[in-house]
Amino acid sequence: MADSEKQIRSLGHVLVTGGSGFLGHHIVSLLSSRKACSKLTVLDLKPPAKPVAGVNYEQGDLTDYVAMLKFFGKHKFDGVIHTASPLMTASSNRDLAYKVNVEGTKNMIRVAQETGVKAFVYTSSASVIHDTTSDLINANETYPLIMGKEQPEYYTTTKAQAEMHVLASNRSPSHPKLLTTAIRPSAMFGEGDVQLIPPGLSAYYRGQTKFQIGDNENLFDFTEITNVAHAHHLALAALMATREREDGGLAAPLNHEKVDGEAFFITNDAPVYFFDFARMCWAAAGDKTTPAQVWVLSKDFGLFIATLMEWIFFLFRLGKPNLTRREVRYTCMTRYYNIDKAKRRLGYRPLVKLDEGIRKGVADALYRGVVVGQPPELKGKKIQ
């Protein structure tokens, strides 16, 4: 099926959980602009910063099964895109991560099954196959999930557990009509970003662009947020098309075509050397540093400095240091993915290129004034 056919296919009444958040807002905006749904509803704990016209926004707690059953029963959703999740930080609250990511997702699946939802798309993470230290080179969906003791990031374990439940619920014996799939985006950035571009830009305003940790020979996948939203649309459309075919008595997709019960990595299909991405962001903000001016520090030295800073900041209760061991590891690792499966089965292709996404993302972060150390006069100022 061509992308254009998927885009004009009505998805019916669609619910986007976490629709006031970074990814959720972009999914809602995209579906609305494409007129892809007969009705679009958002469920979130907080109201949207910028509501999308014509979208029904409701506040609620997805971990409350009784409330969710009533909510789903009232609206009769055809499809669900489940993006809601607490922010991942180095000090993520374990109880909250489990309650929302695992128990909340199980609630969503249960009420979707019990109220006749046809299709369920779950936002997973590309990190579910990563142990935070090993290199990932052209990794694909055949790689095993890494959880528990092998997974240093508990938050990632909860995302993997939720993904397993979602995919196991596809065509379950008790509710064979619900089709599910999981989207695994890698390092999302773009307009509205709070986790990737703003902290990176703060290094520029702290005068740290002349330092590089590692040899910068490690490729990394960063993904512009519009592309991730596009992939969610394609996935939901594919599930709906499968449900429609089967309800019409036609054959189910063949194994090499199927989307339901499957996970898909999503990237910009353009891995870039880690510090090259950072320098592109800094340059978009006005940095003029040349390669000849850069001091290259080894990974081991970077880890030593980060360890020292963490101890000092901990002992004197100074908060989070400018450099942590976790950040050094991520800065120096190779991590990129093969998205052939998404290309073949979803018809996915990135819509926004890396350089365009960086330019827009940097301008947006400075306009919002969310970069620590940025000149105050840049807030609210449009950058061409």
mmCIF file of C-alpha atoms in Angstrom:
data_model
loop_
_atom_site.group_PDB
_atom_site.id
_atom_site.type_symbol
_atom_site.label_atom_id
_atom_site.label_comp_id
_atom_site.label_asym_id
_atom_site.label_seq_id
_atom_site.Cartn_x
_atom_site.Cartn_y
_atom_site.Cartn_z
ATOM 1 C CA MET A 1 0.000 0.000 0.000
ATOM 2 C CA ALA A 2 1.385 3.415 -0.923
ATOM 3 C CA ASP A 3 2.013 6.064 1.737
ATOM 4 C CA SER A 4 -0.607 8.332 0.164
ATOM 5 C CA GLU A 5 -3.268 5.631 0.502
ATOM 6 C CA LYS A 6 -2.398 5.167 4.183
ATOM 7 C CA GLN A 7 -2.557 8.885 4.782
ATOM 8 C CA ILE A 8 -6.048 9.315 3.351
ATOM 9 C CA ARG A 9 -7.477 6.203 4.990
ATOM 10 C CA SER A 10 -9.736 7.258 7.861
ATOM 11 C CA LEU A 11 -8.551 5.748 11.108
ATOM 12 C CA GLY A 12 -11.870 6.439 12.839
ATOM 13 C CA HIS A 13 -11.813 7.724 16.420
ATOM 14 C CA VAL A 14 -8.189 7.653 17.627
ATOM 15 C CA LEU A 15 -6.875 8.115 21.167
ATOM 16 C CA VAL A 16 -3.332 9.401 21.742
ATOM 17 C CA THR A 17 -2.157 8.914 25.321
ATOM 18 C CA GLY A 18 0.477 11.411 26.419
ATOM 19 C CA GLY A 19 -0.769 13.667 23.637
ATOM 20 C CA SER A 20 0.339 16.816 25.470
ATOM 21 C CA GLY A 21 3.954 15.599 25.576
ATOM 22 C CA PHE A 22 6.815 15.938 23.106
ATOM 23 C CA LEU A 23 6.106 12.992 20.806
ATOM 24 C CA GLY A 24 2.381 12.823 21.529
ATOM 25 C CA HIS A 25 1.834 16.446 20.484
ATOM 26 C CA HIS A 26 3.642 15.847 17.174
ATOM 27 C CA ILE A 27 1.546 12.735 16.489
ATOM 28 C CA VAL A 28 -1.658 14.660 17.207
ATOM 29 C CA SER A 29 -0.543 17.575 15.006
ATOM 30 C CA LEU A 30 0.377 15.247 12.149
ATOM 31 C CA LEU A 31 -2.848 13.207 12.275
ATOM 32 C CA SER A 32 -4.878 16.405 12.482
ATOM 33 C CA SER A 33 -3.085 18.086 9.556
ATOM 34 C CA ARG A 34 -3.596 14.959 7.437
ATOM 35 C CA LYS A 35 -7.268 14.709 8.436
ATOM 36 C CA ALA A 36 -6.527 11.068 9.171
ATOM 37 C CA CYS A 37 -9.216 10.548 11.838
ATOM 38 C CA SER A 38 -12.936 11.105 12.116
ATOM 39 C CA LYS A 39 -12.227 12.202 15.695
ATOM 40 C CA LEU A 40 -9.017 12.666 17.700
ATOM 41 C CA THR A 41 -8.857 12.496 21.499
ATOM 42 C CA VAL A 42 -5.889 13.079 23.807
ATOM 43 C CA LEU A 43 -5.514 11.628 27.290
ATOM 44 C CA ASP A 44 -2.831 13.176 29.495
ATOM 45 C CA LEU A 45 -2.224 14.146 33.105
ATOM 46 C CA LYS A 46 -1.579 17.730 32.057
ATOM 47 C CA PRO A 47 -3.284 20.094 29.598
ATOM 48 C CA PRO A 48 -1.484 20.886 26.321
ATOM 49 C CA ALA A 49 0.819 23.889 26.055
ATOM 50 C CA LYS A 50 -0.471 24.446 22.520
ATOM 51 C CA PRO A 51 -3.795 22.709 21.856
ATOM 52 C CA VAL A 52 -4.383 21.511 18.298
ATOM 53 C CA ALA A 53 -7.643 22.887 16.911
ATOM 54 C CA GLY A 54 -10.461 20.371 16.720
ATOM 55 C CA VAL A 55 -8.826 17.880 19.075
ATOM 56 C CA ASN A 56 -10.647 16.672 22.203
ATOM 57 C CA TYR A 57 -8.298 16.958 25.220
ATOM 58 C CA GLU A 58 -9.093 15.109 28.432
ATOM 59 C CA GLN A 59 -7.124 14.644 31.627
ATOM 60 C CA GLY A 60 -6.937 11.312 33.401
ATOM 61 C CA ASP A 61 -4.744 8.701 35.057
ATOM 62 C CA LEU A 62 -4.092 5.689 32.842
ATOM 63 C CA THR A 63 -3.041 3.622 35.882
ATOM 64 C CA ASP A 64 -6.644 3.793 37.178
ATOM 65 C CA TYR A 65 -8.335 0.792 35.542
ATOM 66 C CA VAL A 66 -11.904 1.647 36.591
ATOM 67 C CA ALA A 67 -11.589 5.235 35.343
ATOM 68 C CA MET A 68 -10.024 4.083 32.068
ATOM 69 C CA LEU A 69 -12.713 1.461 31.445
ATOM 70 C CA LYS A 70 -15.352 4.158 31.863
ATOM 71 C CA PHE A 71 -13.369 6.578 29.668
ATOM 72 C CA PHE A 72 -12.897 4.031 26.834
ATOM 73 C CA GLY A 73 -16.496 2.862 27.129
ATOM 74 C CA LYS A 74 -17.747 6.417 26.697
ATOM 75 C CA HIS A 75 -15.651 7.201 23.617
ATOM 76 C CA LYS A 76 -15.625 3.875 21.704
ATOM 77 C CA PHE A 77 -12.125 4.297 20.247
ATOM 78 C CA ASP A 78 -11.158 2.546 17.021
ATOM 79 C CA GLY A 79 -7.410 2.925 17.510
ATOM 80 C CA VAL A 80 -4.971 3.817 20.288
ATOM 81 C CA ILE A 81 -1.469 5.278 20.062
ATOM 82 C CA HIS A 82 0.073 4.868 23.496
ATOM 83 C CA THR A 83 2.989 7.279 24.021
ATOM 84 C CA ALA A 84 2.413 8.228 27.684
ATOM 85 C CA SER A 85 5.523 7.680 29.822
ATOM 86 C CA PRO A 86 7.405 9.591 32.523
ATOM 87 C CA LEU A 87 10.587 11.354 31.428
ATOM 88 C CA MET A 88 13.688 9.167 31.467
ATOM 89 C CA THR A 89 16.419 10.716 33.607
ATOM 90 C CA ALA A 90 19.543 9.367 35.267
ATOM 91 C CA SER A 91 17.634 9.402 38.566
ATOM 92 C CA SER A 92 14.329 8.087 37.232
ATOM 93 C CA ASN A 93 11.826 7.113 39.920
ATOM 94 C CA ARG A 94 11.698 3.309 39.713
ATOM 95 C CA ASP A 95 8.236 2.981 41.238
ATOM 96 C CA LEU A 96 6.802 5.614 38.896
ATOM 97 C CA ALA A 97 8.490 4.070 35.858
ATOM 98 C CA TYR A 98 7.010 0.653 36.656
ATOM 99 C CA LYS A 99 3.567 1.981 37.569
ATOM 100 C CA VAL A 100 3.168 4.027 34.385
ATOM 101 C CA ASN A 101 5.161 2.052 31.830
ATOM 102 C CA VAL A 102 4.216 -1.481 32.870
ATOM 103 C CA GLU A 103 1.018 -1.341 34.920
ATOM 104 C CA GLY A 104 -0.357 1.607 32.940
ATOM 105 C CA THR A 105 0.298 -0.114 29.618
ATOM 106 C CA LYS A 106 -1.329 -3.326 30.853
ATOM 107 C CA ASN A 107 -4.365 -1.244 31.837
ATOM 108 C CA MET A 108 -4.488 0.331 28.383
ATOM 109 C CA ILE A 109 -4.344 -3.050 26.668
ATOM 110 C CA ARG A 110 -6.986 -4.515 28.966
ATOM 111 C CA VAL A 111 -9.506 -1.716 28.466
ATOM 112 C CA ALA A 112 -8.742 -1.667 24.725
ATOM 113 C CA GLN A 113 -9.592 -5.374 24.563
ATOM 114 C CA GLU A 114 -12.718 -4.988 26.665
ATOM 115 C CA THR A 115 -14.128 -2.054 24.672
ATOM 116 C CA GLY A 116 -13.554 -3.326 21.125
ATOM 117 C CA VAL A 117 -10.525 -1.254 20.079
ATOM 118 C CA LYS A 118 -9.211 -2.559 16.744
ATOM 119 C CA ALA A 119 -5.584 -1.381 16.727
ATOM 120 C CA PHE A 120 -3.016 -0.460 19.381
ATOM 121 C CA VAL A 121 0.377 1.159 18.658
ATOM 122 C CA TYR A 122 2.865 1.286 21.526
ATOM 123 C CA THR A 123 5.801 3.704 21.710
ATOM 124 C CA SER A 124 8.716 1.582 22.849
ATOM 125 C CA SER A 125 12.399 2.579 22.645
ATOM 126 C CA ALA A 126 15.445 1.664 20.592
ATOM 127 C CA SER A 127 17.245 1.220 23.930
ATOM 128 C CA VAL A 128 15.395 -2.041 24.716
ATOM 129 C CA ILE A 129 18.144 -4.084 22.992
ATOM 130 C CA HIS A 130 21.034 -2.072 24.456
ATOM 131 C CA ASP A 131 23.048 -2.717 27.634
ATOM 132 C CA THR A 132 24.333 0.930 27.676
ATOM 133 C CA THR A 133 27.973 -0.127 27.136
ATOM 134 C CA SER A 134 28.266 -2.437 24.103
ATOM 135 C CA ASP A 135 28.345 -1.024 20.590
ATOM 136 C CA LEU A 136 25.299 -1.570 18.373
ATOM 137 C CA ILE A 137 26.217 -1.707 14.682
ATOM 138 C CA ASN A 138 23.355 -1.839 12.176
ATOM 139 C CA ALA A 139 21.240 -3.586 14.824
ATOM 140 C CA ASN A 140 17.845 -4.952 13.812
ATOM 141 C CA GLU A 141 14.711 -6.420 15.345
ATOM 142 C CA THR A 142 16.219 -9.921 15.694
ATOM 143 C CA TYR A 143 18.342 -8.690 18.628
ATOM 144 C CA PRO A 144 17.012 -9.853 22.046
ATOM 145 C CA LEU A 145 15.509 -7.507 24.611
ATOM 146 C CA ILE A 146 17.876 -6.691 27.472
ATOM 147 C CA MET A 147 16.215 -6.449 30.865
ATOM 148 C CA GLY A 148 16.796 -7.064 34.550
ATOM 149 C CA LYS A 149 20.372 -7.475 35.797
ATOM 150 C CA GLU A 150 21.795 -7.091 32.287
ATOM 151 C CA GLN A 151 20.051 -3.699 31.884
ATOM 152 C CA PRO A 152 21.608 -0.869 33.981
ATOM 153 C CA GLU A 153 18.742 1.495 33.077
ATOM 154 C CA TYR A 154 15.674 0.345 35.012
ATOM 155 C CA TYR A 155 13.480 2.678 32.964
ATOM 156 C CA THR A 156 14.494 0.746 29.819
ATOM 157 C CA THR A 157 13.596 -2.532 31.504
ATOM 158 C CA THR A 158 10.076 -1.194 32.107
ATOM 159 C CA LYS A 159 9.747 -0.113 28.462
ATOM 160 C CA ALA A 160 10.830 -3.597 27.343
ATOM 161 C CA GLN A 161 8.394 -5.303 29.745
ATOM 162 C CA ALA A 162 5.561 -3.143 28.436
ATOM 163 C CA GLU A 163 6.502 -3.857 24.821
ATOM 164 C CA MET A 164 6.495 -7.604 25.504
ATOM 165 C CA HIS A 165 2.990 -7.379 26.962
ATOM 166 C CA VAL A 166 1.675 -5.291 24.068
ATOM 167 C CA LEU A 167 3.029 -7.670 21.423
ATOM 168 C CA ALA A 168 1.887 -10.754 23.354
ATOM 169 C CA SER A 169 -1.630 -9.243 23.369
ATOM 170 C CA ASN A 170 -1.771 -9.217 19.572
ATOM 171 C CA ARG A 171 -4.634 -11.525 18.466
ATOM 172 C CA SER A 172 -4.781 -12.996 21.975
ATOM 173 C CA PRO A 173 -7.059 -16.044 22.312
ATOM 174 C CA SER A 174 -9.437 -14.105 24.576
ATOM 175 C CA HIS A 175 -9.525 -11.014 22.318
ATOM 176 C CA PRO A 176 -8.400 -12.038 18.803
ATOM 177 C CA LYS A 177 -9.699 -8.855 17.174
ATOM 178 C CA LEU A 178 -7.150 -6.489 18.791
ATOM 179 C CA LEU A 179 -4.046 -5.952 16.657
ATOM 180 C CA THR A 180 -0.911 -4.479 18.246
ATOM 181 C CA THR A 181 2.526 -3.258 17.223
ATOM 182 C CA ALA A 182 5.498 -1.420 18.786
ATOM 183 C CA ILE A 183 7.558 1.483 17.452
ATOM 184 C CA ARG A 184 11.147 1.822 18.706
ATOM 185 C CA PRO A 185 12.500 5.326 17.993
ATOM 186 C CA SER A 186 16.164 6.194 18.581
ATOM 187 C CA ALA A 187 17.227 9.468 20.286
ATOM 188 C CA MET A 188 14.324 11.744 19.354
ATOM 189 C CA PHE A 189 14.908 15.464 18.845
ATOM 190 C CA GLY A 190 13.125 18.424 17.285
ATOM 191 C CA GLU A 191 10.730 21.236 18.065
ATOM 192 C CA GLY A 192 9.466 20.945 21.639
ATOM 193 C CA ASP A 193 12.487 18.861 22.651
ATOM 194 C CA VAL A 194 13.487 19.021 26.334
ATOM 195 C CA GLN A 195 15.973 16.160 26.670
ATOM 196 C CA LEU A 196 18.421 16.270 23.768
ATOM 197 C CA ILE A 197 18.944 19.647 22.076
ATOM 198 C CA PRO A 198 18.563 21.966 25.117
ATOM 199 C CA PRO A 199 21.239 20.222 27.280
ATOM 200 C CA GLY A 200 23.509 19.984 24.231
ATOM 201 C CA LEU A 201 23.175 23.690 23.523
ATOM 202 C CA SER A 202 23.919 24.573 27.146
ATOM 203 C CA ALA A 203 27.439 23.166 26.560
ATOM 204 C CA TYR A 204 27.869 25.831 23.870
ATOM 205 C CA TYR A 205 26.853 28.625 26.220
ATOM 206 C CA ARG A 206 29.196 27.224 28.904
ATOM 207 C CA GLY A 207 32.075 27.501 26.425
ATOM 208 C CA GLN A 208 32.644 23.732 26.153
ATOM 209 C CA THR A 209 32.614 23.355 22.361
ATOM 210 C CA LYS A 210 36.408 23.214 22.170
ATOM 211 C CA PHE A 211 36.471 19.887 24.023
ATOM 212 C CA GLN A 212 35.753 16.441 22.584
ATOM 213 C CA ILE A 213 35.657 13.166 24.485
ATOM 214 C CA GLY A 214 36.755 10.180 22.415
ATOM 215 C CA ASP A 215 37.907 9.957 18.796
ATOM 216 C CA ASN A 216 34.462 10.770 17.298
ATOM 217 C CA GLU A 217 34.474 7.618 15.191
ATOM 218 C CA ASN A 218 31.278 6.317 16.776
ATOM 219 C CA LEU A 219 28.150 6.505 14.625
ATOM 220 C CA PHE A 220 24.880 7.268 16.419
ATOM 221 C CA ASP A 221 21.239 7.417 15.293
ATOM 222 C CA PHE A 222 19.314 10.600 16.086
ATOM 223 C CA THR A 223 15.694 10.802 14.900
ATOM 224 C CA GLU A 224 13.741 13.954 14.063
ATOM 225 C CA ILE A 225 10.411 13.934 15.878
ATOM 226 C CA THR A 226 8.166 14.415 12.810
ATOM 227 C CA ASN A 227 9.586 11.205 11.378
ATOM 228 C CA VAL A 228 8.711 9.303 14.551
ATOM 229 C CA ALA A 229 5.160 10.700 14.435
ATOM 230 C CA HIS A 230 4.922 9.651 10.762
ATOM 231 C CA ALA A 231 5.969 6.102 11.661
ATOM 232 C CA HIS A 232 3.207 5.884 14.282
ATOM 233 C CA HIS A 233 0.651 6.985 11.686
ATOM 234 C CA LEU A 234 1.869 4.377 9.198
ATOM 235 C CA ALA A 235 1.772 1.660 11.868
ATOM 236 C CA LEU A 236 -1.779 2.469 12.967
ATOM 237 C CA ALA A 237 -2.938 2.692 9.352
ATOM 238 C CA ALA A 238 -1.371 -0.700 8.581
ATOM 239 C CA LEU A 239 -3.089 -2.341 11.552
ATOM 240 C CA MET A 240 -6.436 -0.799 10.575
ATOM 241 C CA ALA A 241 -6.011 -1.982 6.987
ATOM 242 C CA THR A 242 -5.273 -5.523 8.188
ATOM 243 C CA ARG A 243 -8.329 -5.506 10.467
ATOM 244 C CA GLU A 244 -10.493 -4.237 7.585
ATOM 245 C CA ARG A 245 -9.170 -6.895 5.194
ATOM 246 C CA GLU A 246 -9.815 -9.717 7.622
ATOM 247 C CA ASP A 247 -13.250 -8.424 8.602
ATOM 248 C CA GLY A 248 -14.029 -8.418 4.884
ATOM 249 C CA GLY A 249 -13.071 -12.077 4.603
ATOM 250 C CA LEU A 250 -9.708 -11.499 2.906
ATOM 251 C CA ALA A 251 -6.485 -13.266 3.863
ATOM 252 C CA ALA A 252 -4.202 -11.952 6.599
ATOM 253 C CA PRO A 253 -0.795 -10.535 5.551
ATOM 254 C CA LEU A 254 1.994 -13.035 4.979
ATOM 255 C CA ASN A 255 4.692 -13.335 7.641
ATOM 256 C CA HIS A 256 7.152 -11.148 5.731
ATOM 257 C CA GLU A 257 4.479 -8.444 5.323
ATOM 258 C CA LYS A 258 2.773 -8.383 8.719
ATOM 259 C CA VAL A 259 2.819 -5.402 11.043
ATOM 260 C CA ASP A 260 0.654 -6.765 13.851
ATOM 261 C CA GLY A 261 2.619 -8.450 16.628
ATOM 262 C CA GLU A 262 5.847 -6.863 15.384
ATOM 263 C CA ALA A 263 8.332 -4.221 16.598
ATOM 264 C CA PHE A 264 10.001 -1.645 14.336
ATOM 265 C CA PHE A 265 13.113 0.488 14.776
ATOM 266 C CA ILE A 266 12.664 4.040 13.535
ATOM 267 C CA THR A 267 15.560 6.406 12.776
ATOM 268 C CA ASN A 268 16.438 9.156 10.317
ATOM 269 C CA ASP A 269 18.241 6.467 8.292
ATOM 270 C CA ALA A 270 21.325 8.705 8.530
ATOM 271 C CA PRO A 271 23.680 7.698 11.376
ATOM 272 C CA VAL A 272 26.139 10.484 12.162
ATOM 273 C CA TYR A 273 29.334 10.695 14.221
ATOM 274 C CA PHE A 274 28.264 11.689 17.731
ATOM 275 C CA PHE A 275 30.201 14.942 18.017
ATOM 276 C CA ASP A 276 29.302 15.905 14.454
ATOM 277 C CA PHE A 277 25.652 16.038 15.559
ATOM 278 C CA ALA A 278 26.592 18.161 18.580
ATOM 279 C CA ARG A 279 28.632 20.522 16.373
ATOM 280 C CA MET A 280 25.756 20.868 13.921
ATOM 281 C CA CYS A 281 23.548 21.971 16.847
ATOM 282 C CA TRP A 282 26.194 24.366 18.166
ATOM 283 C CA ALA A 283 26.764 25.832 14.705
ATOM 284 C CA ALA A 284 23.017 26.406 14.308
ATOM 285 C CA ALA A 285 23.194 28.461 17.525
ATOM 286 C CA GLY A 286 26.152 30.478 16.229
ATOM 287 C CA ASP A 287 29.275 28.533 17.258
ATOM 288 C CA LYS A 288 32.342 29.289 15.118
ATOM 289 C CA THR A 289 34.744 26.708 16.606
ATOM 290 C CA THR A 290 36.986 25.085 13.950
ATOM 291 C CA PRO A 291 38.282 21.480 14.106
ATOM 292 C CA ALA A 292 41.814 22.796 14.680
ATOM 293 C CA GLN A 293 40.667 24.449 17.918
ATOM 294 C CA VAL A 294 39.253 21.243 19.430
ATOM 295 C CA TRP A 295 41.024 19.451 22.293
ATOM 296 C CA VAL A 296 40.448 15.673 22.126
ATOM 297 C CA LEU A 297 40.256 13.900 25.478
ATOM 298 C CA SER A 298 40.308 10.099 25.755
ATOM 299 C CA LYS A 299 37.232 8.224 26.956
ATOM 300 C CA ASP A 300 39.140 6.985 30.027
ATOM 301 C CA PHE A 301 40.165 10.512 30.956
ATOM 302 C CA GLY A 302 36.588 11.675 30.429
ATOM 303 C CA LEU A 303 35.326 8.930 32.766
ATOM 304 C CA PHE A 304 37.929 9.944 35.370
ATOM 305 C CA ILE A 305 36.853 13.593 35.256
ATOM 306 C CA ALA A 306 33.152 12.634 35.347
ATOM 307 C CA THR A 307 33.688 10.339 38.345
ATOM 308 C CA LEU A 308 35.537 13.102 40.173
ATOM 309 C CA MET A 309 32.798 15.620 39.427
ATOM 310 C CA GLU A 310 30.040 13.234 40.518
ATOM 311 C CA TRP A 311 31.740 12.664 43.874
ATOM 312 C CA ILE A 312 32.354 16.361 44.468
ATOM 313 C CA PHE A 313 28.786 17.296 43.542
ATOM 314 C CA PHE A 314 27.443 14.473 45.729
ATOM 315 C CA LEU A 315 29.572 15.345 48.779
ATOM 316 C CA PHE A 316 28.719 19.035 48.631
ATOM 317 C CA ARG A 317 25.112 18.460 47.518
ATOM 318 C CA LEU A 318 25.525 20.595 44.426
ATOM 319 C CA GLY A 319 23.002 18.741 42.285
ATOM 320 C CA LYS A 320 23.860 17.219 38.905
ATOM 321 C CA PRO A 321 27.383 17.886 37.535
ATOM 322 C CA ASN A 322 27.986 19.186 34.007
ATOM 323 C CA LEU A 323 29.539 15.832 33.072
ATOM 324 C CA THR A 324 28.507 12.349 34.278
ATOM 325 C CA ARG A 325 29.890 8.879 33.587
ATOM 326 C CA ARG A 326 26.612 7.988 31.885
ATOM 327 C CA GLU A 327 27.023 10.935 29.491
ATOM 328 C CA VAL A 328 30.644 9.966 28.730
ATOM 329 C CA ARG A 329 29.592 6.396 27.870
ATOM 330 C CA TYR A 330 26.837 7.585 25.542
ATOM 331 C CA THR A 331 29.146 10.151 23.941
ATOM 332 C CA CYS A 332 31.662 7.450 23.017
ATOM 333 C CA MET A 333 29.457 4.501 22.025
ATOM 334 C CA THR A 334 28.452 3.369 18.540
ATOM 335 C CA ARG A 335 24.688 2.909 18.312
ATOM 336 C CA TYR A 336 22.849 2.776 15.038
ATOM 337 C CA TYR A 337 20.075 0.628 13.641
ATOM 338 C CA ASN A 338 18.882 -1.084 10.486
ATOM 339 C CA ILE A 339 15.375 0.117 9.545
ATOM 340 C CA ASP A 340 14.838 -2.115 6.495
ATOM 341 C CA LYS A 341 11.907 -3.823 8.219
ATOM 342 C CA ALA A 342 10.092 -0.500 8.734
ATOM 343 C CA LYS A 343 10.793 0.444 5.116
ATOM 344 C CA ARG A 344 9.405 -2.826 3.756
ATOM 345 C CA ARG A 345 6.394 -3.362 5.985
ATOM 346 C CA LEU A 346 5.345 0.175 6.948
ATOM 347 C CA GLY A 347 6.498 1.980 3.819
ATOM 348 C CA TYR A 348 8.475 4.252 6.159
ATOM 349 C CA ARG A 349 10.883 6.882 4.858
ATOM 350 C CA PRO A 350 12.104 9.899 6.869
ATOM 351 C CA LEU A 351 10.235 13.082 5.921
ATOM 352 C CA VAL A 352 12.561 15.567 7.659
ATOM 353 C CA LYS A 353 16.318 15.381 7.101
ATOM 354 C CA LEU A 354 18.801 15.673 9.937
ATOM 355 C CA ASP A 355 20.118 19.149 9.078
ATOM 356 C CA GLU A 356 16.629 20.619 8.663
ATOM 357 C CA GLY A 357 15.503 19.066 11.940
ATOM 358 C CA ILE A 358 18.533 20.452 13.780
ATOM 359 C CA ARG A 359 18.008 23.943 12.402
ATOM 360 C CA LYS A 360 14.345 23.978 13.435
ATOM 361 C CA GLY A 361 14.979 22.281 16.774
ATOM 362 C CA VAL A 362 17.734 24.696 17.820
ATOM 363 C CA ALA A 363 15.717 27.754 16.814
ATOM 364 C CA ASP A 364 12.709 26.416 18.734
ATOM 365 C CA ALA A 365 14.686 25.628 21.917
ATOM 366 C CA LEU A 366 16.191 29.132 22.016
ATOM 367 C CA TYR A 367 12.813 30.711 21.237
ATOM 368 C CA ARG A 368 11.260 28.849 24.179
ATOM 369 C CA GLY A 369 14.167 29.887 26.416
ATOM 370 C CA VAL A 370 14.801 26.359 27.702
ATOM 371 C CA VAL A 371 18.598 26.310 27.194
ATOM 372 C CA VAL A 372 20.546 26.884 30.414
ATOM 373 C CA GLY A 373 22.936 29.811 29.933
ATOM 374 C CA GLN A 374 21.419 31.175 26.722
ATOM 375 C CA PRO A 375 21.301 34.980 26.359
ATOM 376 C CA PRO A 376 17.919 36.126 27.787
ATOM 377 C CA GLU A 377 17.211 38.254 24.722
ATOM 378 C CA LEU A 378 17.017 35.131 22.516
ATOM 379 C CA LYS A 379 13.872 33.945 24.286
ATOM 380 C CA GLY A 380 10.857 34.801 22.170
ATOM 381 C CA LYS A 381 13.040 35.832 19.247
ATOM 382 C CA LYS A 382 12.614 34.128 15.887
ATOM 383 C CA ILE A 383 15.923 32.877 14.406
ATOM 384 C CA GLN A 384 16.106 32.580 10.661
#
